[in-house]
mmCIF file of C-alpha atoms in Angstrom:
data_model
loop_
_atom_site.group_PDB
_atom_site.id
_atom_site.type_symbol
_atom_site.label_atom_id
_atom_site.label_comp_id
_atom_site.label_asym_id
_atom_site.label_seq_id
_atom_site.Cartn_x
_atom_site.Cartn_y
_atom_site.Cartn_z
ATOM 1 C CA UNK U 454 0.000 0.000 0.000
ATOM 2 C CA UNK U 455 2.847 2.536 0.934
ATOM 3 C CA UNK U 456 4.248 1.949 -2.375
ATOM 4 C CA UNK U 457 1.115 2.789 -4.508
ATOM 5 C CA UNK U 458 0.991 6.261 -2.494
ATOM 6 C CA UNK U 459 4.294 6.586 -3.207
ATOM 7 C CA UNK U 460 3.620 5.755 -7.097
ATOM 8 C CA UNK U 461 0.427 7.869 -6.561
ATOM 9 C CA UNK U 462 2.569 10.733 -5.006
ATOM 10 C CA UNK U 463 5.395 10.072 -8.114
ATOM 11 C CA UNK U 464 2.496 10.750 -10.590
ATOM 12 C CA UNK U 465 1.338 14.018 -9.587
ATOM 13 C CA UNK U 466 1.795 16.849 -11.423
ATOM 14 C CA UNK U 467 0.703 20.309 -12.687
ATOM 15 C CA UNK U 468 -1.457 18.944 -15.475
ATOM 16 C CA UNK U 469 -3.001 16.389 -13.389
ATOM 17 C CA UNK U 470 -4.135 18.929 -10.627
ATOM 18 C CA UNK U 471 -6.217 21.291 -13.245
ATOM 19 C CA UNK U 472 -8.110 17.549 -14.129
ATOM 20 C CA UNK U 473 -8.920 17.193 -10.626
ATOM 21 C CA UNK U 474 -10.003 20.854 -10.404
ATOM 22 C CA UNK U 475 -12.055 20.913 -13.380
ATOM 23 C CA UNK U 476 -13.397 17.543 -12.270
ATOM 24 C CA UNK U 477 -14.079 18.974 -8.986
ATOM 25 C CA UNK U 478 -15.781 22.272 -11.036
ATOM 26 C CA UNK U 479 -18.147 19.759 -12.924
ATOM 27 C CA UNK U 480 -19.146 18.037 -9.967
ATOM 28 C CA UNK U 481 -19.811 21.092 -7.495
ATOM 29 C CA UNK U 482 -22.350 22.687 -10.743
ATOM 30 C CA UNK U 483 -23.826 19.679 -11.035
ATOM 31 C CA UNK U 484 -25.016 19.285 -7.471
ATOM 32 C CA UNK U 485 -26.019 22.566 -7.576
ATOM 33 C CA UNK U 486 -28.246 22.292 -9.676
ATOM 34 C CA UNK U 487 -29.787 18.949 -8.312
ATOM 35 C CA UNK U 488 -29.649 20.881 -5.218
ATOM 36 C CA UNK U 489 -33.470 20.899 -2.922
ATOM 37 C CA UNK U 490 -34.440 17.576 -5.200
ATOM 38 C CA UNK U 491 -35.161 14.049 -4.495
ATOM 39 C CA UNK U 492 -31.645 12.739 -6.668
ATOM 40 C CA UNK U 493 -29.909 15.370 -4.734
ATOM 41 C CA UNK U 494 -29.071 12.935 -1.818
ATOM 42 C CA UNK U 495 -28.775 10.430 -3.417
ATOM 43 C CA UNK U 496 -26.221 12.009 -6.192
ATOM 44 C CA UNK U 497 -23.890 12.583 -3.133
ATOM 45 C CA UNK U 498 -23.826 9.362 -1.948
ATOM 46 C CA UNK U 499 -23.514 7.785 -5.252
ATOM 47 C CA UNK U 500 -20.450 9.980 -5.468
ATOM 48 C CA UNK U 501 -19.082 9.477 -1.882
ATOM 49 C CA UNK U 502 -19.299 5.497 -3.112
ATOM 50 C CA UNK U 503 -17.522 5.922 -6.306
ATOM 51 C CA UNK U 504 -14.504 7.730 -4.760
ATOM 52 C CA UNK U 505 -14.475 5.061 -2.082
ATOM 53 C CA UNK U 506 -14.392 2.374 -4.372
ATOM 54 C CA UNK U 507 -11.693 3.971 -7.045
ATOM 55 C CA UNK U 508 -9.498 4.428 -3.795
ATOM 56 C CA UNK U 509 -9.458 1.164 -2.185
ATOM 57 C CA UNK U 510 -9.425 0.157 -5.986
ATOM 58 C CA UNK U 511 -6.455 1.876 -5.923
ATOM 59 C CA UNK U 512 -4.521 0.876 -2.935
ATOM 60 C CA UNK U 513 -5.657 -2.976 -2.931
ATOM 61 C CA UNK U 514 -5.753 -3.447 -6.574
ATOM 62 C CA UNK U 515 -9.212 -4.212 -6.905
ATOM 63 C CA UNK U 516 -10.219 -5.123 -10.563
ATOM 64 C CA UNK U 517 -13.322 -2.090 -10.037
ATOM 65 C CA UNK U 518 -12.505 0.473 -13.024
ATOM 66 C CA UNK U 519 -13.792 -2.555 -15.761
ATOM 67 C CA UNK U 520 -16.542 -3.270 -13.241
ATOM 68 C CA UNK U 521 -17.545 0.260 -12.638
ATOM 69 C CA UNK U 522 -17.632 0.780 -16.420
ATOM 70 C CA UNK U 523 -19.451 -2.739 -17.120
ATOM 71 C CA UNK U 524 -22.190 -1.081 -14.735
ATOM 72 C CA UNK U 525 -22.773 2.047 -15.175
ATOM 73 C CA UNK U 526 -25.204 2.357 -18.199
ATOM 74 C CA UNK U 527 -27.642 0.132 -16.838
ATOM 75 C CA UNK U 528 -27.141 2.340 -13.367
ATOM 76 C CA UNK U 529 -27.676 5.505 -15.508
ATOM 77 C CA UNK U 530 -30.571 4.259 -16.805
ATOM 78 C CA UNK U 531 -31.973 3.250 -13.744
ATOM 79 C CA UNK U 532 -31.385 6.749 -11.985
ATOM 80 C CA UNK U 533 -33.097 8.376 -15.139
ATOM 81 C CA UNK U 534 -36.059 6.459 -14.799
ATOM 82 C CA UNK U 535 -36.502 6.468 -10.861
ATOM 83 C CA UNK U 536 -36.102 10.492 -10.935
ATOM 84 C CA UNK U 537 -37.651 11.296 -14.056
ATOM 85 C CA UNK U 538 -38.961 14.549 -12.449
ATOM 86 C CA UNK U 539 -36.238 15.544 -10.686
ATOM 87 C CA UNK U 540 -34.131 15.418 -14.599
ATOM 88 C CA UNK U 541 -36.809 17.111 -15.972
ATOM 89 C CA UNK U 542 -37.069 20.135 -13.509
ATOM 90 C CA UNK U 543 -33.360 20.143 -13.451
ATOM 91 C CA UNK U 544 -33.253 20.330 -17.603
ATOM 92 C CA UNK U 545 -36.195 22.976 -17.500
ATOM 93 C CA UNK U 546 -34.010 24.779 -15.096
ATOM 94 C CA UNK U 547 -31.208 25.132 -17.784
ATOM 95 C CA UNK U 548 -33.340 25.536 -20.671
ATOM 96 C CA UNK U 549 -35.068 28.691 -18.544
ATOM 97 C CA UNK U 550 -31.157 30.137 -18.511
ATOM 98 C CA UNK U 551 -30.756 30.652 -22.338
ATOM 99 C CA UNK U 552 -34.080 32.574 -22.590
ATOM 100 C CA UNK U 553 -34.398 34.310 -18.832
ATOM 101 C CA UNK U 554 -32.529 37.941 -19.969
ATOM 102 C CA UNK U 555 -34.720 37.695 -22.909
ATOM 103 C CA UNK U 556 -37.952 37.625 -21.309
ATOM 104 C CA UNK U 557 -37.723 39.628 -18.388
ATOM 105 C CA UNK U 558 -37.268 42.562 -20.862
ATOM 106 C CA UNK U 559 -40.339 41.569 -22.349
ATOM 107 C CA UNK U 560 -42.200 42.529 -19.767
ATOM 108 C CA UNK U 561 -41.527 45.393 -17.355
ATOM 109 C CA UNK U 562 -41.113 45.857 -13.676
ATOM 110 C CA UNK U 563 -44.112 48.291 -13.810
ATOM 111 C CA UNK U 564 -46.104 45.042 -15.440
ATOM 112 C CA UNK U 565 -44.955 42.864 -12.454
ATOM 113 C CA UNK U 566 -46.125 45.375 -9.993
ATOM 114 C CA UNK U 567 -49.159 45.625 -11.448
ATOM 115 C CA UNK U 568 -50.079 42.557 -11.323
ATOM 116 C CA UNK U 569 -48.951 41.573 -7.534
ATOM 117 C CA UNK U 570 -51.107 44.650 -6.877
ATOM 118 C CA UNK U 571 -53.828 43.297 -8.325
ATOM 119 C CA UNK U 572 -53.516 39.812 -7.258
ATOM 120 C CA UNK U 573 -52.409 40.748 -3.703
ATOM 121 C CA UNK U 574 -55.732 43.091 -3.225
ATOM 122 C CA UNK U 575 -58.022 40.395 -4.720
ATOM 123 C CA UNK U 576 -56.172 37.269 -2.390
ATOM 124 C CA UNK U 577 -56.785 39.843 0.684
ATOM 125 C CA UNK U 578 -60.753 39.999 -0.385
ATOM 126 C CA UNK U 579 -61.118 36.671 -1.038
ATOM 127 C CA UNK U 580 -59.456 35.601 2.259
ATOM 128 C CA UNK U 581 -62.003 38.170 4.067
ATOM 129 C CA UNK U 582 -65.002 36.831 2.352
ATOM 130 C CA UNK U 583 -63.439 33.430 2.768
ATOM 131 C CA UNK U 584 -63.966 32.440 -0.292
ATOM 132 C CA UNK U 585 -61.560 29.855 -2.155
ATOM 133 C CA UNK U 586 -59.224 30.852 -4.734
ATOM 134 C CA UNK U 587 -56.110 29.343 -6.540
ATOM 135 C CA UNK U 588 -54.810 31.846 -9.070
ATOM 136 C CA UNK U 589 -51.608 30.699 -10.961
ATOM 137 C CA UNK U 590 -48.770 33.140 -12.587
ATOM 138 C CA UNK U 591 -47.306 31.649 -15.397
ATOM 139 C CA UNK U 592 -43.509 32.512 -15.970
ATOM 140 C CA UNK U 593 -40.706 30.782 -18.222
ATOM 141 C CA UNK U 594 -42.682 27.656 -18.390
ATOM 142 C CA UNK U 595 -45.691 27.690 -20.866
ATOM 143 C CA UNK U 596 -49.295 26.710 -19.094
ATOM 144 C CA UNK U 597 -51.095 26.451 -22.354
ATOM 145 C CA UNK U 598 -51.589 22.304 -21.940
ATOM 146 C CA UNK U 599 -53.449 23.696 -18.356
ATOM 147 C CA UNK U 600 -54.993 26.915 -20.088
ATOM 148 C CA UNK U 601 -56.485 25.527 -23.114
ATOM 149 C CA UNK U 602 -58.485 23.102 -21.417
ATOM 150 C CA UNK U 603 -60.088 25.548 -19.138
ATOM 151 C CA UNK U 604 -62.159 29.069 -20.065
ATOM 152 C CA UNK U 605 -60.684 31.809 -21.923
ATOM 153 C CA UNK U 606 -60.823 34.864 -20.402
ATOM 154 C CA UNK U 607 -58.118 37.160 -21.914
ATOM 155 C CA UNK U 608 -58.883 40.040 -19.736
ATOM 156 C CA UNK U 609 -56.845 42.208 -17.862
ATOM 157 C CA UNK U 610 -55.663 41.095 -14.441
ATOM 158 C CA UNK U 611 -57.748 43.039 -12.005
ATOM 159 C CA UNK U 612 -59.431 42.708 -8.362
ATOM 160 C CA UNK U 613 -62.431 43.060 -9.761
ATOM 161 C CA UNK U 614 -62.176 40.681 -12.486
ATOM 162 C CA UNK U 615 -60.993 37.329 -9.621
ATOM 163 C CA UNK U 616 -63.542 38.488 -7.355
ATOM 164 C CA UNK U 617 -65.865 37.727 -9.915
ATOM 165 C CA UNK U 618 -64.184 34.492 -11.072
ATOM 166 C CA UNK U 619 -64.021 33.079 -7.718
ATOM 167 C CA UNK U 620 -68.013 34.111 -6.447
ATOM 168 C CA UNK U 621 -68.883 31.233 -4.745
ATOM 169 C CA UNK U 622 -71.977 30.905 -7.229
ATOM 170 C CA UNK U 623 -69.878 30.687 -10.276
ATOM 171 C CA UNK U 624 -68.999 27.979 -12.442
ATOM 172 C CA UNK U 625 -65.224 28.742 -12.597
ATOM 173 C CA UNK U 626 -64.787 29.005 -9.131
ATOM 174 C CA UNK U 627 -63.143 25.445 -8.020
ATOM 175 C CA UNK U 628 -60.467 25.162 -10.684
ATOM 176 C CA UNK U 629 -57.635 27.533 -11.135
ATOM 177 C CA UNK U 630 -57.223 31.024 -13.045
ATOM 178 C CA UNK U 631 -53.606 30.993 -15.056
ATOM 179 C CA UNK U 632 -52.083 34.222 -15.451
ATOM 180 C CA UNK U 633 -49.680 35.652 -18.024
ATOM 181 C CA UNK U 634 -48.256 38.878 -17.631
ATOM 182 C CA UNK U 635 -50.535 41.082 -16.924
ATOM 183 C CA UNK U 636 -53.711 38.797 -18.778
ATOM 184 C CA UNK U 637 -56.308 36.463 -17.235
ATOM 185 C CA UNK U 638 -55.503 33.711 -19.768
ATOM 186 C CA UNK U 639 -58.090 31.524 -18.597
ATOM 187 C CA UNK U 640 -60.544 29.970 -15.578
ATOM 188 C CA UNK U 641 -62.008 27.085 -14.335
ATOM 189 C CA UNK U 642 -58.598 25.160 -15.362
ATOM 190 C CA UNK U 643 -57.644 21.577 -14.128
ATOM 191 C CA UNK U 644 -54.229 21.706 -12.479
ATOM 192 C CA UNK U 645 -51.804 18.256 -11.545
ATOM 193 C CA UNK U 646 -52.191 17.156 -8.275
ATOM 194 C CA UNK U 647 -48.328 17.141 -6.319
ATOM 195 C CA UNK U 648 -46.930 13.886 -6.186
ATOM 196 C CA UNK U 649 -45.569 14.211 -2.384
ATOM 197 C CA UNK U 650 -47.705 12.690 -0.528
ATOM 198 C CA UNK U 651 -46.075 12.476 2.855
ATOM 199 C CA UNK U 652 -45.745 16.613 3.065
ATOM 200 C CA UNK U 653 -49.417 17.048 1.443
ATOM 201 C CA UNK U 654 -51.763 14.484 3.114
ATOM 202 C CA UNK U 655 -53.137 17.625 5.428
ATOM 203 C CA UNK U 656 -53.602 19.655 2.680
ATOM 204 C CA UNK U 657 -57.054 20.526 0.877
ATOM 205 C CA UNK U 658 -57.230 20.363 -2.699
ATOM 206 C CA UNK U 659 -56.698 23.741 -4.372
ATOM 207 C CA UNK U 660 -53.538 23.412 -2.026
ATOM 208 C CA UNK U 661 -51.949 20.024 -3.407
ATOM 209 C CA UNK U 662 -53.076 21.613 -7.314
ATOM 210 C CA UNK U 663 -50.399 24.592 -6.382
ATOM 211 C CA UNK U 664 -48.053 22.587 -5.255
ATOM 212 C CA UNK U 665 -48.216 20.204 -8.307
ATOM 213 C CA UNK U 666 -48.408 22.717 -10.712
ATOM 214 C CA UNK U 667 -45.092 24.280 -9.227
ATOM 215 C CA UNK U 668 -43.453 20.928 -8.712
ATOM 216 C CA UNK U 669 -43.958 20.377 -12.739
ATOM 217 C CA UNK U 670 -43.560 23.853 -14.020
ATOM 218 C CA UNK U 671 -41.708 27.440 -12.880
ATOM 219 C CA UNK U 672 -45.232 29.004 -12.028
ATOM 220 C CA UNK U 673 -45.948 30.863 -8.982
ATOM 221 C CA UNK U 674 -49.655 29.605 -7.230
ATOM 222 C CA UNK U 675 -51.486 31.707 -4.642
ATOM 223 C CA UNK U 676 -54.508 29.947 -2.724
ATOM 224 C CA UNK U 677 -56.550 31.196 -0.545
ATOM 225 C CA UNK U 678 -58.420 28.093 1.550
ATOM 226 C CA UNK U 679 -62.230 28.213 1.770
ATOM 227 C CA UNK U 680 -62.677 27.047 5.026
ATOM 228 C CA UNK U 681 -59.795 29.345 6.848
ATOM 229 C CA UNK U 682 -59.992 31.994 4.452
ATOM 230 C CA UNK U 683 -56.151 31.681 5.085
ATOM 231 C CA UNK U 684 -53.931 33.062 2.464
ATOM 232 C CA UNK U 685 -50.734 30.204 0.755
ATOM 233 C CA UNK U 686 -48.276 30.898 -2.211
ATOM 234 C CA UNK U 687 -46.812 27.648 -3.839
ATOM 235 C CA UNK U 688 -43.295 27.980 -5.672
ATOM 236 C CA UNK U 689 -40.563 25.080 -6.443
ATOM 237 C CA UNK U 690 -43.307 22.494 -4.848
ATOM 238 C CA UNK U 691 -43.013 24.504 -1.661
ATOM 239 C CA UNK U 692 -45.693 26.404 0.130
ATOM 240 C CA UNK U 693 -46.116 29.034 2.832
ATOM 241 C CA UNK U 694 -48.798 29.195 4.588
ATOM 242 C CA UNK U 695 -51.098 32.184 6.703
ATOM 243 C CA UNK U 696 -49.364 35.260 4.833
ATOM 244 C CA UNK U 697 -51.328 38.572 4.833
ATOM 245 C CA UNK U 698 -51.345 40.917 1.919
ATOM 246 C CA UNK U 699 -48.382 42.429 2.621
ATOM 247 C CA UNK U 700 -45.913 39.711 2.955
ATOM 248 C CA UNK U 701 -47.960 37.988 0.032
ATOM 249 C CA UNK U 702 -46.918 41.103 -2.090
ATOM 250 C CA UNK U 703 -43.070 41.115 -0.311
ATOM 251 C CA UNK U 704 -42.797 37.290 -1.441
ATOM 252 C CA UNK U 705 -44.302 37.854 -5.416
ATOM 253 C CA UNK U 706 -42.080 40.773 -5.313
ATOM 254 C CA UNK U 707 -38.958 38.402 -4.997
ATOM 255 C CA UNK U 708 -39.884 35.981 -6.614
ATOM 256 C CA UNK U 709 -41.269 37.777 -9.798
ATOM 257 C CA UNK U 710 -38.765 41.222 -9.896
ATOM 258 C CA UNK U 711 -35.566 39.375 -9.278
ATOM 259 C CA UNK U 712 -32.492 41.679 -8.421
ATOM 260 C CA UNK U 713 -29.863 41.362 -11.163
ATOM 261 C CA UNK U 714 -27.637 39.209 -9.040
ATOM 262 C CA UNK U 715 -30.273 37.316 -8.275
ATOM 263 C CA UNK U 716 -31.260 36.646 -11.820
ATOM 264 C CA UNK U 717 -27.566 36.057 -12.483
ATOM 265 C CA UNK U 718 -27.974 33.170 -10.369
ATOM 266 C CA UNK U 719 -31.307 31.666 -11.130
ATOM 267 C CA UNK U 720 -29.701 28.934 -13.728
ATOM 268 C CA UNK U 721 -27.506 27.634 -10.727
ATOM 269 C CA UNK U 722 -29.628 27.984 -7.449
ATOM 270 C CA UNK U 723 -33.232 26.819 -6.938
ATOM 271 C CA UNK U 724 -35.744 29.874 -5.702
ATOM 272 C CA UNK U 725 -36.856 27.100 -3.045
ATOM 273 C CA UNK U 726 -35.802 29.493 -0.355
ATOM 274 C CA UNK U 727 -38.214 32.039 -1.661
ATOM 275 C CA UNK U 728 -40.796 30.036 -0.456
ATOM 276 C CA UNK U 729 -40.728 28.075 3.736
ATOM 277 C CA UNK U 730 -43.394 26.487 5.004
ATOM 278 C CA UNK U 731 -44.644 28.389 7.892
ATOM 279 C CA UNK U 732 -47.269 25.812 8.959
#
């Protein structure tokens, strides 16, 4: 063993400590951006074995390079299928990178604020009236699968115009309104149900729609619960809970008008931590 260190030790050079920092560089980015998922565990553990096993590979001679190459399609495969959604959010996470600059000058600040305004002053109704709500704010991420099978509104976002939507006595009221920008796209829209059961079983069901709409997509969800009259926003597959209007319009603020460091960083860090559960 002291003579493979030695050997090891003989080996090193210049050359072969940029490999291990680029290999290093790779690996930090790419649990980064698994980072706040299901494969993001696992991913470190899978690496944590693979290093253990080249090492004592190493040292004892173990025949485990061929083996670890024999292997490691099939183990590839397997990972892709078992977190399918985890890869997908992860590759809809790049793919939002290319085109982020792009769109946010699309659509101005001023747009954004109007907008929370609107949707903040209608959620603070609702919740007083206690009537239920889930209004969706579609970002990067196109909703049209979810819009298109509900009604088309096309109006311009307004208090006025959710209060109405959401009336207890109208037909729109149990599904979702999707917004775009500063447009009612559509109402009375049928939204995917969040797959995590274990952090969702208490939850009612306009509450498990935003969460599975935001597990799936980039969209932002605001509900506000019938029976509590309580006021939730859903982002990343996270929710927060009993916000009033204020630190409902705080959080769409951050989430939605993004400082430029911030948006710097959106292809690398999750906006997870926009959004805790507070009960």
């Amino acid at each position: 063993m002291i003579d493979q260190i030695t050997y090891l030790a003989g080996e090193f050079s210049f050359f072969a400590a940029i490999q291990i920092v680029i290999v290093a560089a790779v690996v930090y980015v790419g649990l980064s951006v698994f980072q706040n998922t299901l494969a993001d565990i696992l991913l470190r553990g899978v690496l944590v074995l693979v290093v253990l096993l080249f090492v004592f590979g190493f040292i004892f001679q173990f025949p485990l390079t061929t083996w670890l190459a024999g292997v490691a399609p099939s183990l590839i495969l397997v990972l892709a299928v078992v977190f399918a959604p985890e890869i997908r959010r992860v590759l809809e996470r790049l793919g939002r990178s290319s085109t982020t600059l792009g769109l946010a000058l699309n659509m101005g600040a001023w747009e954004d604020e109007e907008t929370i305004a609107a949707i903040s002053r209608a959620s603070a109704e609702l919740s007083r009236r206690s009537w239920g709500a889930l209004i969706v704010i579609e970002r990067d991420v196109g909703l049209a699968d979810f819009s298109g099978a509900g009604c088309m509104i096309n109006g311009r976002v307004s208090a006025q115009i959710l209060l109405s939507i959401f009336f207890p006595n109208s037909e729109l009221h149990d599904l979702a309104v999707i917004i775009h920008g500063r447009t009612v796209v559509s109402a009375g829209s049928m939204l995917p149900m969040s797959t995590e059961t274990s952090s969702t079983r208490h939850l009612g069901s306009r509450h498990r729609a935003a969460m599975g709409i935001t597990e799936q997509t980039d969209a932002v969800a605001v509900v506000v619960s019938e029976e509590t009259g309580a006021i939730s926003l859903a982002a990343d597959g996270r929710i927060a809970q009993h916000l009033t209007e204020e630190q409902l319009r705080r959080r769409l603020r951050a989430i939605l008008i993004p400082s430029r460091t911030t948006r710097r960083r959106r292809w690398l860090r999750p906006r997870s931590w926009l959004v805790r559960n507070q009960g």
